[in-house]
Amino acid sequence: MSKLQVLTPENSQLIFIDHQPQMAFGVQSIDRQVLKNNTVALAKSAKIFNVPTIITTVETDSFSGHTYPELLDVFPDAPLLERTSMNSWDDQKVRDALAENAAKGRKKIVVSGLWTEVCNLTFSLSCMADTDYEIYMVADASGGTSEDAHKYAMDRMVQAGVIPVTWQQVLLEWQRDWARRDTYDAVIATVQQHSGAYGMGVDYAYTMVHKAPSRSSHTGETQSPFPAATQIAAE
């Protein structure tokens, strides 16, 4: 593999590490609702392109709580690889799942997890030390206990060879060409739901420029303006 190769649905796999409430409570590097939005958007992106996805958890019942329901709803049949170690690489189930996908040419490992400075960092360094996998760290679908904790963990990983990315970058890199119609509609739907100003712009262009119907299922009538009598009298 080469870091000069773009991400494709065929050379990638994805791992979510510890997206659990107790871990999210400690995140201070990003708004936690934004973090959840980005994480779910990344999951939907992987599902669109059939990118194999691993979900691993730590101390679910004794400390960390259950994985975001919104994330599990994207992959309702996915096994949850429970661990005790903060470093996912210490668990053989995780190694085996990654290796199974890597054997099929999926050696670009896209990573989203909590916390950046612990679980993401130790996994990335250990994984790269033992394999020829490449790590693509989704910075805006990961979070640390402070801005500095996240930043310096990202810096340390980049110095070691990890490639920093964002969730939307991953989505659009997988799509690559808008002529790929089999995934076009699903990609646009994900953008509309999760991409903030970009998604709002797409909605505006579709409805106001191209006169497409609204995505909403709203059926109520639109009532015309009716100035109040007091306003008419004042004039």
mmCIF file of C-alpha atoms in Angstrom:
data_model
loop_
_atom_site.group_PDB
_atom_site.id
_atom_site.type_symbol
_atom_site.label_atom_id
_atom_site.label_comp_id
_atom_site.label_asym_id
_atom_site.label_seq_id
_atom_site.Cartn_x
_atom_site.Cartn_y
_atom_site.Cartn_z
ATOM 1 C CA MET A 1 0.000 0.000 0.000
ATOM 2 C CA SER A 2 1.028 3.603 -0.453
ATOM 3 C CA LYS A 3 -0.080 6.716 1.371
ATOM 4 C CA LEU A 4 -0.219 8.372 -2.052
ATOM 5 C CA GLN A 5 -3.153 6.140 -2.946
ATOM 6 C CA VAL A 6 -6.510 7.703 -2.181
ATOM 7 C CA LEU A 7 -8.997 5.915 0.016
ATOM 8 C CA THR A 8 -11.346 3.672 -1.927
ATOM 9 C CA PRO A 9 -14.189 1.414 -0.800
ATOM 10 C CA GLU A 10 -11.988 -1.545 -1.769
ATOM 11 C CA ASN A 11 -8.778 -0.659 0.100
ATOM 12 C CA SER A 12 -10.350 0.573 3.348
ATOM 13 C CA GLN A 13 -11.847 -0.728 6.537
ATOM 14 C CA LEU A 14 -13.196 1.206 9.514
ATOM 15 C CA ILE A 15 -12.943 0.778 13.260
ATOM 16 C CA PHE A 16 -14.951 2.610 15.918
ATOM 17 C CA ILE A 17 -13.284 2.613 19.316
ATOM 18 C CA ASP A 18 -15.257 3.201 22.513
ATOM 19 C CA HIS A 19 -18.028 5.554 21.404
ATOM 20 C CA GLN A 20 -19.698 5.131 24.779
ATOM 21 C CA PRO A 21 -21.333 7.639 27.149
ATOM 22 C CA GLN A 22 -18.769 7.640 29.944
ATOM 23 C CA MET A 23 -15.994 8.202 27.421
ATOM 24 C CA ALA A 24 -17.967 10.973 25.726
ATOM 25 C CA PHE A 25 -18.603 12.693 29.075
ATOM 26 C CA GLY A 26 -14.875 13.403 29.318
ATOM 27 C CA VAL A 27 -14.510 14.908 25.859
ATOM 28 C CA GLN A 28 -13.657 18.618 25.882
ATOM 29 C CA SER A 29 -11.931 19.033 22.493
ATOM 30 C CA ILE A 30 -15.130 19.117 20.413
ATOM 31 C CA ASP A 31 -18.807 19.729 21.082
ATOM 32 C CA ARG A 32 -20.177 16.330 22.020
ATOM 33 C CA GLN A 33 -23.298 16.585 19.883
ATOM 34 C CA VAL A 34 -21.118 17.514 16.903
ATOM 35 C CA LEU A 35 -18.915 14.544 17.743
ATOM 36 C CA LYS A 36 -21.906 12.199 17.700
ATOM 37 C CA ASN A 37 -23.175 13.715 14.446
ATOM 38 C CA ASN A 38 -19.807 13.200 12.787
ATOM 39 C CA THR A 39 -19.438 9.675 14.118
ATOM 40 C CA VAL A 40 -22.857 8.590 12.853
ATOM 41 C CA ALA A 41 -22.187 10.295 9.517
ATOM 42 C CA LEU A 42 -18.940 8.350 9.162
ATOM 43 C CA ALA A 43 -20.798 5.125 9.941
ATOM 44 C CA LYS A 44 -23.434 5.877 7.312
ATOM 45 C CA SER A 45 -20.661 6.633 4.829
ATOM 46 C CA ALA A 46 -19.087 3.235 5.397
ATOM 47 C CA LYS A 47 -22.432 1.509 5.011
ATOM 48 C CA ILE A 48 -23.087 3.241 1.676
ATOM 49 C CA PHE A 49 -19.855 1.857 0.251
ATOM 50 C CA ASN A 50 -19.938 -1.537 2.005
ATOM 51 C CA VAL A 51 -16.713 -0.788 3.848
ATOM 52 C CA PRO A 52 -16.180 -3.434 6.563
ATOM 53 C CA THR A 53 -16.716 -1.847 9.964
ATOM 54 C CA ILE A 54 -15.544 -2.995 13.391
ATOM 55 C CA ILE A 55 -17.074 -1.690 16.617
ATOM 56 C CA THR A 56 -15.050 -2.262 19.766
ATOM 57 C CA THR A 57 -16.019 -1.340 23.315
ATOM 58 C CA VAL A 58 -14.375 -1.209 26.728
ATOM 59 C CA GLU A 59 -15.846 -2.128 30.124
ATOM 60 C CA THR A 60 -19.405 -1.578 28.899
ATOM 61 C CA ASP A 61 -21.299 -2.802 31.956
ATOM 62 C CA SER A 62 -18.855 -1.735 34.658
ATOM 63 C CA PHE A 63 -17.875 1.735 33.526
ATOM 64 C CA SER A 64 -18.298 3.048 29.992
ATOM 65 C CA GLY A 65 -21.939 2.367 29.167
ATOM 66 C CA HIS A 66 -23.488 1.248 25.920
ATOM 67 C CA THR A 67 -22.404 2.395 22.465
ATOM 68 C CA TYR A 68 -24.376 5.290 20.979
ATOM 69 C CA PRO A 69 -27.740 3.869 19.846
ATOM 70 C CA GLU A 70 -27.526 6.003 16.699
ATOM 71 C CA LEU A 71 -24.264 4.276 15.765
ATOM 72 C CA LEU A 72 -25.595 0.799 16.498
ATOM 73 C CA ASP A 73 -28.690 1.510 14.413
ATOM 74 C CA VAL A 74 -26.462 1.944 11.346
ATOM 75 C CA PHE A 75 -24.975 -1.522 11.927
ATOM 76 C CA PRO A 76 -27.644 -3.406 13.898
ATOM 77 C CA ASP A 77 -26.074 -6.815 13.279
ATOM 78 C CA ALA A 78 -22.443 -5.888 13.947
ATOM 79 C CA PRO A 79 -20.719 -7.751 16.772
ATOM 80 C CA LEU A 80 -19.411 -5.601 19.615
ATOM 81 C CA LEU A 81 -15.835 -6.531 20.430
ATOM 82 C CA GLU A 82 -15.609 -6.005 24.182
ATOM 83 C CA ARG A 83 -12.236 -5.395 25.844
ATOM 84 C CA THR A 84 -10.612 -4.591 29.166
ATOM 85 C CA SER A 85 -7.498 -2.914 27.753
ATOM 86 C CA MET A 86 -7.477 0.763 26.819
ATOM 87 C CA ASN A 87 -5.400 -0.275 23.801
ATOM 88 C CA SER A 88 -7.608 -2.124 21.326
ATOM 89 C CA TRP A 89 -4.557 -3.764 19.787
ATOM 90 C CA ASP A 90 -4.137 -5.770 22.994
ATOM 91 C CA ASP A 91 -7.317 -7.714 22.224
ATOM 92 C CA GLN A 92 -6.933 -10.667 19.867
ATOM 93 C CA LYS A 93 -10.510 -10.359 18.559
ATOM 94 C CA VAL A 94 -9.716 -6.882 17.264
ATOM 95 C CA ARG A 95 -6.470 -8.013 15.661
ATOM 96 C CA ASP A 96 -8.191 -10.939 13.979
ATOM 97 C CA ALA A 97 -11.033 -8.805 12.615
ATOM 98 C CA LEU A 98 -8.591 -6.286 11.158
ATOM 99 C CA ALA A 99 -6.397 -9.032 9.727
ATOM 100 C CA GLU A 100 -9.343 -10.734 8.030
ATOM 101 C CA ASN A 101 -10.148 -7.550 6.145
ATOM 102 C CA ALA A 102 -6.504 -6.697 5.497
ATOM 103 C CA ALA A 103 -6.012 -10.091 3.859
ATOM 104 C CA LYS A 104 -8.490 -8.900 1.221
ATOM 105 C CA GLY A 105 -6.414 -5.806 0.469
ATOM 106 C CA ARG A 106 -8.027 -3.509 3.038
ATOM 107 C CA LYS A 107 -4.892 -2.262 4.771
ATOM 108 C CA LYS A 108 -5.996 1.357 5.090
ATOM 109 C CA ILE A 109 -7.553 1.479 8.553
ATOM 110 C CA VAL A 110 -9.912 4.408 9.126
ATOM 111 C CA VAL A 111 -10.174 5.107 12.865
ATOM 112 C CA SER A 112 -12.746 6.989 14.958
ATOM 113 C CA GLY A 113 -12.576 6.771 18.711
ATOM 114 C CA LEU A 114 -12.494 8.103 22.257
ATOM 115 C CA TRP A 115 -10.194 9.308 23.637
ATOM 116 C CA THR A 116 -7.730 10.570 21.062
ATOM 117 C CA GLU A 117 -4.827 10.689 23.512
ATOM 118 C CA VAL A 118 -5.351 7.203 24.924
ATOM 119 C CA CYS A 119 -7.358 4.645 22.968
ATOM 120 C CA ASN A 120 -6.720 6.091 19.512
ATOM 121 C CA LEU A 121 -3.056 6.842 20.107
ATOM 122 C CA THR A 122 -2.034 3.535 21.652
ATOM 123 C CA PHE A 123 -3.986 1.515 19.102
ATOM 124 C CA SER A 124 -2.427 3.381 16.188
ATOM 125 C CA LEU A 125 1.167 3.158 17.378
ATOM 126 C CA SER A 126 0.873 -0.512 18.322
ATOM 127 C CA CYS A 127 -0.914 -1.491 15.126
ATOM 128 C CA MET A 128 1.621 0.241 12.892
ATOM 129 C CA ALA A 129 4.529 -1.218 14.870
ATOM 130 C CA ASP A 130 3.306 -4.774 14.286
ATOM 131 C CA THR A 131 1.869 -4.582 10.754
ATOM 132 C CA ASP A 132 2.092 -2.851 7.385
ATOM 133 C CA TYR A 133 -1.352 -1.276 7.850
ATOM 134 C CA GLU A 134 -1.886 2.448 7.321
ATOM 135 C CA ILE A 135 -3.880 4.438 9.868
ATOM 136 C CA TYR A 136 -6.247 7.239 8.830
ATOM 137 C CA MET A 137 -7.381 9.069 11.977
ATOM 138 C CA VAL A 138 -10.754 10.823 11.650
ATOM 139 C CA ALA A 139 -9.994 13.892 13.737
ATOM 140 C CA ASP A 140 -13.527 15.287 13.875
ATOM 141 C CA ALA A 141 -15.079 11.937 14.770
ATOM 142 C CA SER A 142 -12.682 11.524 17.696
ATOM 143 C CA GLY A 143 -12.301 13.499 20.894
ATOM 144 C CA GLY A 144 -9.893 14.117 23.739
ATOM 145 C CA THR A 145 -10.219 15.294 27.330
ATOM 146 C CA SER A 146 -8.966 18.775 26.371
ATOM 147 C CA GLU A 147 -8.069 20.658 23.213
ATOM 148 C CA ASP A 148 -4.393 20.169 24.041
ATOM 149 C CA ALA A 149 -4.885 16.447 24.703
ATOM 150 C CA HIS A 150 -6.488 15.975 21.290
ATOM 151 C CA LYS A 151 -4.053 18.252 19.443
ATOM 152 C CA TYR A 152 -0.849 16.807 20.833
ATOM 153 C CA ALA A 153 -2.083 13.244 20.447
ATOM 154 C CA MET A 154 -2.855 14.011 16.787
ATOM 155 C CA ASP A 155 0.573 15.624 16.427
ATOM 156 C CA ARG A 156 2.311 12.600 17.934
ATOM 157 C CA MET A 157 0.411 10.206 15.676
ATOM 158 C CA VAL A 158 1.136 12.271 12.564
ATOM 159 C CA GLN A 159 4.837 12.304 13.470
ATOM 160 C CA ALA A 160 4.644 8.505 13.621
ATOM 161 C CA GLY A 161 3.000 8.251 10.193
ATOM 162 C CA VAL A 162 -0.744 8.419 10.882
ATOM 163 C CA ILE A 163 -2.742 10.332 8.255
ATOM 164 C CA PRO A 164 -5.241 12.863 9.688
ATOM 165 C CA VAL A 165 -8.612 13.118 7.922
ATOM 166 C CA THR A 166 -12.175 14.313 8.546
ATOM 167 C CA TRP A 167 -15.372 12.303 8.144
ATOM 168 C CA GLN A 168 -16.589 14.256 5.125
ATOM 169 C CA GLN A 169 -13.191 13.938 3.479
ATOM 170 C CA VAL A 170 -13.462 10.167 3.846
ATOM 171 C CA LEU A 171 -16.998 10.129 2.435
ATOM 172 C CA LEU A 172 -16.104 12.177 -0.629
ATOM 173 C CA GLU A 173 -12.854 10.299 -1.194
ATOM 174 C CA TRP A 174 -14.830 7.064 -1.316
ATOM 175 C CA GLN A 175 -17.348 8.618 -3.726
ATOM 176 C CA ARG A 176 -14.640 10.304 -5.813
ATOM 177 C CA ASP A 177 -16.772 10.850 -8.920
ATOM 178 C CA TRP A 178 -20.327 12.220 -8.978
ATOM 179 C CA ALA A 179 -20.931 10.091 -12.072
ATOM 180 C CA ARG A 180 -21.033 7.051 -9.757
ATOM 181 C CA ARG A 181 -24.788 7.011 -9.623
ATOM 182 C CA ASP A 182 -25.180 3.834 -7.579
ATOM 183 C CA THR A 183 -23.981 5.668 -4.457
ATOM 184 C CA TYR A 184 -24.817 9.249 -5.445
ATOM 185 C CA ASP A 185 -28.236 9.520 -3.798
ATOM 186 C CA ALA A 186 -27.104 7.981 -0.517
ATOM 187 C CA VAL A 187 -24.044 10.222 -0.351
ATOM 188 C CA ILE A 188 -26.154 13.317 -0.975
ATOM 189 C CA ALA A 189 -28.654 12.195 1.676
ATOM 190 C CA THR A 190 -25.847 11.828 4.216
ATOM 191 C CA VAL A 191 -24.537 15.274 3.313
ATOM 192 C CA GLN A 192 -28.002 16.777 3.703
ATOM 193 C CA GLN A 193 -28.486 15.177 7.112
ATOM 194 C CA HIS A 194 -25.033 15.695 8.624
ATOM 195 C CA SER A 195 -22.927 18.258 6.737
ATOM 196 C CA GLY A 196 -24.183 21.497 8.241
ATOM 197 C CA ALA A 197 -23.916 24.455 5.857
ATOM 198 C CA TYR A 198 -22.928 22.201 2.958
ATOM 199 C CA GLY A 199 -26.039 20.079 3.457
ATOM 200 C CA MET A 200 -28.248 23.140 3.799
ATOM 201 C CA GLY A 201 -26.786 24.468 0.560
ATOM 202 C CA VAL A 202 -27.603 21.225 -1.217
ATOM 203 C CA ASP A 203 -31.182 21.390 0.074
ATOM 204 C CA TYR A 204 -31.486 24.986 -1.119
ATOM 205 C CA ALA A 205 -30.089 24.221 -4.563
ATOM 206 C CA TYR A 206 -32.332 21.198 -5.025
ATOM 207 C CA THR A 207 -35.553 22.910 -3.960
ATOM 208 C CA MET A 208 -35.069 26.528 -5.025
ATOM 209 C CA VAL A 209 -32.936 26.158 -8.159
ATOM 210 C CA HIS A 210 -33.885 22.732 -9.478
ATOM 211 C CA LYS A 211 -37.441 22.859 -8.029
ATOM 212 C CA ALA A 212 -37.178 19.442 -6.410
ATOM 213 C CA PRO A 213 -39.699 18.673 -3.662
ATOM 214 C CA SER A 214 -38.640 19.136 -0.052
ATOM 215 C CA ARG A 215 -37.188 16.110 1.728
ATOM 216 C CA SER A 216 -39.691 16.708 4.516
ATOM 217 C CA SER A 217 -42.847 14.640 4.824
ATOM 218 C CA HIS A 218 -44.690 17.724 6.067
ATOM 219 C CA THR A 219 -48.277 17.836 4.723
ATOM 220 C CA GLY A 220 -49.685 20.888 6.471
ATOM 221 C CA GLU A 221 -50.867 23.821 4.392
ATOM 222 C CA THR A 222 -48.917 27.024 3.956
ATOM 223 C CA GLN A 223 -51.119 29.953 4.930
ATOM 224 C CA SER A 224 -50.728 33.279 3.110
ATOM 225 C CA PRO A 225 -49.692 36.452 4.964
ATOM 226 C CA PHE A 226 -52.622 38.210 6.691
ATOM 227 C CA PRO A 227 -51.644 41.578 8.251
ATOM 228 C CA ALA A 228 -53.255 42.188 11.645
ATOM 229 C CA ALA A 229 -55.896 44.949 11.857
ATOM 230 C CA THR A 230 -53.789 46.980 14.296
ATOM 231 C CA GLN A 231 -50.993 47.117 11.754
ATOM 232 C CA ILE A 232 -53.375 48.333 9.002
ATOM 233 C CA ALA A 233 -54.788 51.031 11.301
ATOM 234 C CA ALA A 234 -51.327 52.262 12.233
ATOM 235 C CA GLU A 235 -50.491 52.813 8.625
#
